[in-house]
Coordinates of C-alpha atoms and ligand atoms in Angstrom, one line a residue:
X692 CA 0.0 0.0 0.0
X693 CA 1.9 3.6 -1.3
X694 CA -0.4 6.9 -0.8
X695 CA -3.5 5.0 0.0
X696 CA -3.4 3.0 -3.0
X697 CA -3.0 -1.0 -3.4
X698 CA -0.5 -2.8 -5.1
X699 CA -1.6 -5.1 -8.3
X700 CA 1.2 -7.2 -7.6
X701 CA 0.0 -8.1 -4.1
X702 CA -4.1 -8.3 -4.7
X703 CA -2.8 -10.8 -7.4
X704 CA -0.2 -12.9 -5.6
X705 CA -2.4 -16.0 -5.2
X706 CA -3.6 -15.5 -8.9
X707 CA -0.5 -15.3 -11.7
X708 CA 2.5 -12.8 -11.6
X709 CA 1.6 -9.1 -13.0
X710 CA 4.1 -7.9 -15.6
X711 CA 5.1 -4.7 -17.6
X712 CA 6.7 -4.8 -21.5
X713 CA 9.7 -1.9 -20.2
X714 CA 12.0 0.1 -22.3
X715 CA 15.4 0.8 -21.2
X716 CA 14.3 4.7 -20.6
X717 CA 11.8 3.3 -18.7
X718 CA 13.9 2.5 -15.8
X719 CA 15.4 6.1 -16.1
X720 CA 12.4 7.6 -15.7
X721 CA 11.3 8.1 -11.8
X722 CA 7.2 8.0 -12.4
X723 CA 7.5 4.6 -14.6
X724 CA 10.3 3.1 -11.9
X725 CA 8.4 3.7 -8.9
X726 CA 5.0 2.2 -10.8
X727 CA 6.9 -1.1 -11.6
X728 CA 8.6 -1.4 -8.1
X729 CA 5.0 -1.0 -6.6
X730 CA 2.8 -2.5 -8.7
X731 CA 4.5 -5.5 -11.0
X732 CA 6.5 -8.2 -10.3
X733 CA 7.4 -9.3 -13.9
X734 CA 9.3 -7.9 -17.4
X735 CA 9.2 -8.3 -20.7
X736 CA 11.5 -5.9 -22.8
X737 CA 9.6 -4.3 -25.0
X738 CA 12.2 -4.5 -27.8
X739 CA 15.5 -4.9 -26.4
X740 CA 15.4 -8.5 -27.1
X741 CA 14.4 -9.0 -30.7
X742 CA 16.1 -10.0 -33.5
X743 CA 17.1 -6.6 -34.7
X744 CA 17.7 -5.0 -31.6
X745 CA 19.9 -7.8 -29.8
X746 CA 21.8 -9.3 -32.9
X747 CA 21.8 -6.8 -35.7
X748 CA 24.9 -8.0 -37.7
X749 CA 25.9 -11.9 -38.3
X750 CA 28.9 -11.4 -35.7
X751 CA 27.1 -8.8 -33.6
X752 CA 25.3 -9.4 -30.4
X753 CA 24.2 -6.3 -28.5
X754 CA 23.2 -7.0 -25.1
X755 CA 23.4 -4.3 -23.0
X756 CA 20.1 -2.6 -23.3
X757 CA 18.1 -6.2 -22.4
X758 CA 21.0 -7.1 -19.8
X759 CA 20.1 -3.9 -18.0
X760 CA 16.3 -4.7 -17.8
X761 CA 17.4 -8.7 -17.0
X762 CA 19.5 -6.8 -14.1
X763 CA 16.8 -4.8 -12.7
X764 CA 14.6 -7.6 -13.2
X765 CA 16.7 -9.8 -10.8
X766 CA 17.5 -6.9 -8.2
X767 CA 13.6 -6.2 -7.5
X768 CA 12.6 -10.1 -7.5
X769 CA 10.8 -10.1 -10.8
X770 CA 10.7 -12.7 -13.0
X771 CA 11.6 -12.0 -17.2
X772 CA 9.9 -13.1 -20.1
X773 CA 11.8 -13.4 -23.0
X774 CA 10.4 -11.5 -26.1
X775 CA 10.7 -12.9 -28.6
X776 CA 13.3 -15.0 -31.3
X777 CA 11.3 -15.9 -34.0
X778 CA 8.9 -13.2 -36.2
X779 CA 8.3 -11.7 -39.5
X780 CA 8.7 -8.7 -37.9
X781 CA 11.6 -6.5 -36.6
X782 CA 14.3 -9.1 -37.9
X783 CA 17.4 -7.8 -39.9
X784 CA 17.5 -8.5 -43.6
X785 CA 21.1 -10.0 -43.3
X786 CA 19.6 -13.2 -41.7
X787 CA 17.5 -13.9 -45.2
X788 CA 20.9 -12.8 -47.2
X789 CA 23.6 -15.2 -48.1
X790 CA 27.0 -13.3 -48.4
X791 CA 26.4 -12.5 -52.3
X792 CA 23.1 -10.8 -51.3
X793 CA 20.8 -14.2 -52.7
X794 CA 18.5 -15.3 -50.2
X795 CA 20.3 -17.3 -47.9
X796 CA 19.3 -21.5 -48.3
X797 CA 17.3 -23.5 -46.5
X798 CA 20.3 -25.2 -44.3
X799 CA 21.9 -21.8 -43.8
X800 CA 18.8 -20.5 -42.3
X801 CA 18.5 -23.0 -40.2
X802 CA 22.0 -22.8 -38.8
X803 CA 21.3 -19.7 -38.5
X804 CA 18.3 -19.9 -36.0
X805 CA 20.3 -22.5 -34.0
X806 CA 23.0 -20.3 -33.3
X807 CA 20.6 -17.0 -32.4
X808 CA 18.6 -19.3 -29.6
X809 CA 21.3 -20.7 -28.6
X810 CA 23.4 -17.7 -27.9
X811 CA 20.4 -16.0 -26.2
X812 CA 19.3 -19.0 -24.2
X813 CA 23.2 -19.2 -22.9
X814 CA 23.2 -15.8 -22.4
X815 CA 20.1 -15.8 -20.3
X816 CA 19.8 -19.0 -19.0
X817 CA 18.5 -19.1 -15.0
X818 CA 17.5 -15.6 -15.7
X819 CA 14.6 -15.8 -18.4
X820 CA 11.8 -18.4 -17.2
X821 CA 9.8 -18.2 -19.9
X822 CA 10.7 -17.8 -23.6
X823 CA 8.2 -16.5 -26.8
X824 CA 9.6 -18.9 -29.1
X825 CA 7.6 -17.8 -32.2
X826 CA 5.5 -15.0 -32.9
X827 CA 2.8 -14.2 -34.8
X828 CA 3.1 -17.1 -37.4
X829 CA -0.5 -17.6 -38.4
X830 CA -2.0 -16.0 -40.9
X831 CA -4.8 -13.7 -40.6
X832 CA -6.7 -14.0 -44.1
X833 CA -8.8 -17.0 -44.4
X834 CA -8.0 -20.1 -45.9
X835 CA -4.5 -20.1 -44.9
X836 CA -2.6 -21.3 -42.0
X837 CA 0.5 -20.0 -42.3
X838 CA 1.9 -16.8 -42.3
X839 CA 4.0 -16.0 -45.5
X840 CA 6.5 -14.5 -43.8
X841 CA 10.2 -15.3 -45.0
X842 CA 11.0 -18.5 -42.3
X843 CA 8.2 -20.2 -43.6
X844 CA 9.3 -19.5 -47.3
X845 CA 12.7 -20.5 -47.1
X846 CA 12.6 -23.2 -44.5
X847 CA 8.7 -24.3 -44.6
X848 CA 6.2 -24.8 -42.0
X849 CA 9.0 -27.0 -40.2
X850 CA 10.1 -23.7 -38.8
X851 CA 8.2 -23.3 -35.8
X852 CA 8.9 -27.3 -34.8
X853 CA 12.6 -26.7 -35.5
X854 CA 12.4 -23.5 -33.2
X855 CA 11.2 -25.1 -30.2
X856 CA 13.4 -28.3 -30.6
X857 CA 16.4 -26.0 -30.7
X858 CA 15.1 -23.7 -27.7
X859 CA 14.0 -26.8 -25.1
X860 CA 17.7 -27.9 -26.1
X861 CA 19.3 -25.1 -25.4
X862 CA 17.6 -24.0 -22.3
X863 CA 15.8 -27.3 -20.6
X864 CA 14.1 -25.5 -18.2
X865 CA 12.9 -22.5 -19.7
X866 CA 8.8 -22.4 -20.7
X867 CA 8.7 -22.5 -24.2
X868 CA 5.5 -19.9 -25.4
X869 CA 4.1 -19.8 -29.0
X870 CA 2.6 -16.1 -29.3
X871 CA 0.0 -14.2 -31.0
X872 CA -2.5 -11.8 -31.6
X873 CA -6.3 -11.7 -32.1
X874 CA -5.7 -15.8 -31.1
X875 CA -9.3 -15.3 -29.3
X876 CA -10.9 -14.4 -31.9
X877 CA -12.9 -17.5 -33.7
X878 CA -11.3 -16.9 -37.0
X879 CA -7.9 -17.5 -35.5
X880 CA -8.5 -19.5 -32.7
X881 CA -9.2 -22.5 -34.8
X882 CA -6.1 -22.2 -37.0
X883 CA -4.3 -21.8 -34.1
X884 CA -5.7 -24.6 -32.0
X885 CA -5.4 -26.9 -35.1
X886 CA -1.1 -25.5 -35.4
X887 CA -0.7 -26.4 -32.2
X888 CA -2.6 -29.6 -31.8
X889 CA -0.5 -31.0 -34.9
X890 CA 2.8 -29.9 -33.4
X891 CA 1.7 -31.2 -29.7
X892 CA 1.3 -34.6 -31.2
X893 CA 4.2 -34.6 -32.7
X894 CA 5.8 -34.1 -30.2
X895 CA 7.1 -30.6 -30.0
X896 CA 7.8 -29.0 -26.8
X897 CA 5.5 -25.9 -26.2
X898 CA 5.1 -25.2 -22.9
X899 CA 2.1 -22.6 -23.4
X900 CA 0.6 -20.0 -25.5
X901 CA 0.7 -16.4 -25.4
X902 CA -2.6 -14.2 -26.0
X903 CA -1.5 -10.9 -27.0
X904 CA -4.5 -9.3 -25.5
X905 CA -4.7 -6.0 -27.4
X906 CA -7.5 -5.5 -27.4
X907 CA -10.0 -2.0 -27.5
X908 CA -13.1 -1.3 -25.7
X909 CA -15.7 -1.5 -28.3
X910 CA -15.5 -5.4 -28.9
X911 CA -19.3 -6.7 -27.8
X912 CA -18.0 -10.0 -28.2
X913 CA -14.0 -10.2 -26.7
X914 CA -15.1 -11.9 -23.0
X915 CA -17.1 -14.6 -24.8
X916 CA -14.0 -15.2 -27.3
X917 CA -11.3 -15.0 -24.5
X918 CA -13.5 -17.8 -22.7
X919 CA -14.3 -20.2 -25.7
X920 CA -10.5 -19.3 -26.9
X921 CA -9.0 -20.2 -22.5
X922 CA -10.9 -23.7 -22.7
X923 CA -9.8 -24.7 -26.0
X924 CA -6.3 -23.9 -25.4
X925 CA -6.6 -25.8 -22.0
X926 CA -7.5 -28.5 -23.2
X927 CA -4.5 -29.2 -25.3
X928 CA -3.0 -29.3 -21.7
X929 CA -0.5 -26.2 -22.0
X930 CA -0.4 -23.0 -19.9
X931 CA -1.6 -20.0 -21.0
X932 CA -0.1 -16.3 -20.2
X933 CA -1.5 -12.9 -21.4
X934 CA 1.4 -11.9 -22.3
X935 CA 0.4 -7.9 -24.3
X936 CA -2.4 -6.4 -22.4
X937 CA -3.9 -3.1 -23.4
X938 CA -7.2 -1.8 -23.7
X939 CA -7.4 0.9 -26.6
X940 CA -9.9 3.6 -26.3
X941 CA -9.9 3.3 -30.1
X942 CA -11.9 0.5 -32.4
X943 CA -9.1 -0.9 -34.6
X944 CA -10.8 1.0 -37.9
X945 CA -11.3 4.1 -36.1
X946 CA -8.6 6.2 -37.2
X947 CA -10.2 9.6 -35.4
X948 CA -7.7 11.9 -34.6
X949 CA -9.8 14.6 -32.9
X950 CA -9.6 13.1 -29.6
X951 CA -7.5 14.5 -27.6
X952 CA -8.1 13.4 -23.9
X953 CA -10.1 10.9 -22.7
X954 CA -13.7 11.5 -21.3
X955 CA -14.8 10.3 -17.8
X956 CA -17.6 8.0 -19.9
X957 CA -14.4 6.3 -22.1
X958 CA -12.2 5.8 -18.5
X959 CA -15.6 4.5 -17.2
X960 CA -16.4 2.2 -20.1
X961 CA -12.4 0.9 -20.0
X962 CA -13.1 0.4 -16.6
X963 CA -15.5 -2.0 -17.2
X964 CA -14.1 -3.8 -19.8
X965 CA -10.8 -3.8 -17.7
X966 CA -12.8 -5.7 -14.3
X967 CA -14.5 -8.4 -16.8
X968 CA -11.2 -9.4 -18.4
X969 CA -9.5 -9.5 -15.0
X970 CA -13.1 -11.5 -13.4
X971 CA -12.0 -13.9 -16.5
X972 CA -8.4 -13.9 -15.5
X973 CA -8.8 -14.8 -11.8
X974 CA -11.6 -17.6 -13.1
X975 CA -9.1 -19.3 -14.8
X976 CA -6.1 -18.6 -12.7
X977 CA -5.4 -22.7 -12.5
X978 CA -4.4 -22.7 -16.8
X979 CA -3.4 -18.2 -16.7
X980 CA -0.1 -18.1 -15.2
X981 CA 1.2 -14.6 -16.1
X982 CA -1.1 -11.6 -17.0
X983 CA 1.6 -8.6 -18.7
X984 CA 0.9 -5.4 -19.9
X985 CA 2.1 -3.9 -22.7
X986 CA 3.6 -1.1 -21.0
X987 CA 3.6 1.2 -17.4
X988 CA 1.8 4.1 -18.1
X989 CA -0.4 6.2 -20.8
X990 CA 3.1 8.3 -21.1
X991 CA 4.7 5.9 -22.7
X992 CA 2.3 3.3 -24.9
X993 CA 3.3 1.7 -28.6
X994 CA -0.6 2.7 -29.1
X995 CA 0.5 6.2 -29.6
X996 CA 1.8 5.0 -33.2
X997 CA -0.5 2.3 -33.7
X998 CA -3.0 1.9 -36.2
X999 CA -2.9 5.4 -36.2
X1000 CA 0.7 7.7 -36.6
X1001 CA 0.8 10.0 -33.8
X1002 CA -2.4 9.9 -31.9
X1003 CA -2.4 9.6 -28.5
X1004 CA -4.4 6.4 -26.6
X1005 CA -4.5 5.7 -23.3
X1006 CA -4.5 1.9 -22.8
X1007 CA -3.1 1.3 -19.3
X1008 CA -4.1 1.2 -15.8
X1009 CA -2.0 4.2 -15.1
X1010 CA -2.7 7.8 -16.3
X1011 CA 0.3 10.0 -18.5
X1012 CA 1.2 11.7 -14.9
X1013 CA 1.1 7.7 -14.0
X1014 CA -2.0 8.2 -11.6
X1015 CA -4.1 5.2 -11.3
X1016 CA -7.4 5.6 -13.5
X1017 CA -10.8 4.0 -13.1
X1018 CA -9.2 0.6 -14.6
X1019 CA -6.9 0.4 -11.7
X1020 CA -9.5 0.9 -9.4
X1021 CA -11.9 -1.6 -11.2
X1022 CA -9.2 -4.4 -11.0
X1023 CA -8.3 -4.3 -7.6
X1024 CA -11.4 -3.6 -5.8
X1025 CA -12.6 -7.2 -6.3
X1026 CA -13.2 -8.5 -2.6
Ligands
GLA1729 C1 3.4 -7.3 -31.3 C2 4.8 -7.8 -30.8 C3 5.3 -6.9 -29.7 C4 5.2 -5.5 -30.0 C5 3.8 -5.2 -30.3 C6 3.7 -3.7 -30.5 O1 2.4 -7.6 -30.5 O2 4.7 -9.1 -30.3 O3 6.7 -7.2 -29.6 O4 6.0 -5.1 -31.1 O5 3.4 -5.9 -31.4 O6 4.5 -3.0 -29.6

């Protein structure tokens, strides 16, 4: 308790561990420190640890930004999530280049993935309990499966298997997480049930899956999805961790920029939406064993550039002077 206020990380400590996605300014920054001392007891780095950001040359492995949130991490008792070493996304081109420029083969590619999750898993091994092995690698338009992204076209579906084979191998006791967004959500919720069901049988070691959880509050039908979407996956018998959370003010296709702060009415109708996701949560705490948001604060939220360029959101339990709003108050007063 700080100023009269509860901490999430305490209400929550019989339930699943309460994480932040942090930036290395993040922990520069007084407001956002304090709220992640009080309130959460896990990480994620927000980028630090993707491809481009933590090996952007062949030879080249930068580490000091993550190793600073892994440090923190450790020095406050917070468990880390690792984020993330397989996506379409936010991966240098050299690793699809040979050294003539061609796209690189099939076996090179390969090697290549080996010695990436294997250099991070060394590197963060006892630190990181939980690893997002691949993400994002179903595809959203109908009728296909898999994402086209350039792993599947150079190596083939075998990708993701070959991922998790490689990371159980090179870290045996880290949980092993395939992640995604909108994985709630019927259309993908079967493809993804179906991805994983093949690769459980085969054998492949995934530990759990990640629900991205960004999500806005104009969805009528998100808690009946999130239910239908927790049951299936738990009955694959794998663990499943929020692993994104954030609650836009702002329908996905609404690209309004004339908004400019929010209105008691939106804090009041996140509010809402923010207590039935967490009544969800806590109903399933037995198969939900982390909850993360994707940030602190409303000062500092990728939802500022995202759908829309420049236009401010406010997604998170904690205001831009990183105040508690409504939705802090409507997820902790549960008793
Ligand atoms: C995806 C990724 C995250 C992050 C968000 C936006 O969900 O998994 O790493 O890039 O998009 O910040």
């Amino acid at each position: 308790m700080n100023n009269g206020i509860k901490s999430l990380k305490e209400i929550y400590r019989d339930y699943f561990p309460i994480g932040a996605a942090v930036a290395v300014e993040d922990l520069c920054d007084e407001g956002q420190k304090n709220l992640l001392l009080e309130h959460f007891n896990s990480l994620t780095a927000e980028n630090a640890m993707k491809f481009e950001r933590i090996h952007p040359e062949e030879k080249n492995f930068v580490f000091e930004n993550s190793d600073k949130i892994v440090e923190f991490a450790i020095k406050n008792n917070m468990k880390i999530r690792g984020h993330t070493f397989v996506w379409h996304n936010q991966t240098p081109d050299w690793v699809f280049k040979d050294n003539s420029g061609n796209r690189v083969s099939r076996e090179l590619l390969i090697e290549r993935l080996r010695l990436h999750i294997n250099a991070l898993c060394e590197h963060y091994r006892g630190k990181v309990y939980a690893w997002d092995v691949v993400n994002e690698a179903v595809e959203d338009k109908e009728d296909h499966l898999f994402r086209e992204s350039e792993w599947y076209q150079i190596i083939g579906e075998e990708y993701i298997e070959l991922a998790f084979r490689i990371a159980r191998e090179a870290d045996p006791y880290a949980q092993l997480y395939y992640n995604d967004y909108n994985n709630e959500k019927p259309y993908k919720l079967e493809k993804t049930y179906k991805l994983l069901k093949e690769l459980l049988d085969k054998g492949t070691p995934i530990d759990g899956i990640g629900i991205q959880g960004h999500w806005d509050i104009h969805d009528s039908e998100l808690f009946d999805n999130l239910k239908r979407a927790i049951e299936l996956y738990a009955s694959l018998g794998i663990k499943i961790q929020i692993t994104e959370l954030d609650v836009s003010m702002f329908a996905f296709n609404d690209h309004r920029r004339d908004i400019v702060a929010p209105s008691r009415e939106m804090l009041e109708v996140q509010a809402q939406v923010y207590k039935k996701l967490f009544e969800i949560f806590r109903s399933y705490k037995d198969v939900i064993t982390s909850v993360t948001f994707w940030g602190i604060s409303d000062k500092h939220t990728w939802k500022d550039n995202f759908p829309v360029k420049n236009r401010k959101d406010w997604p998170l339990l904690f205001d831009e002077e990183q105040k508690p709003k409504p939705a802090f108050f409507s997820v902790t007063d549960f008793n």
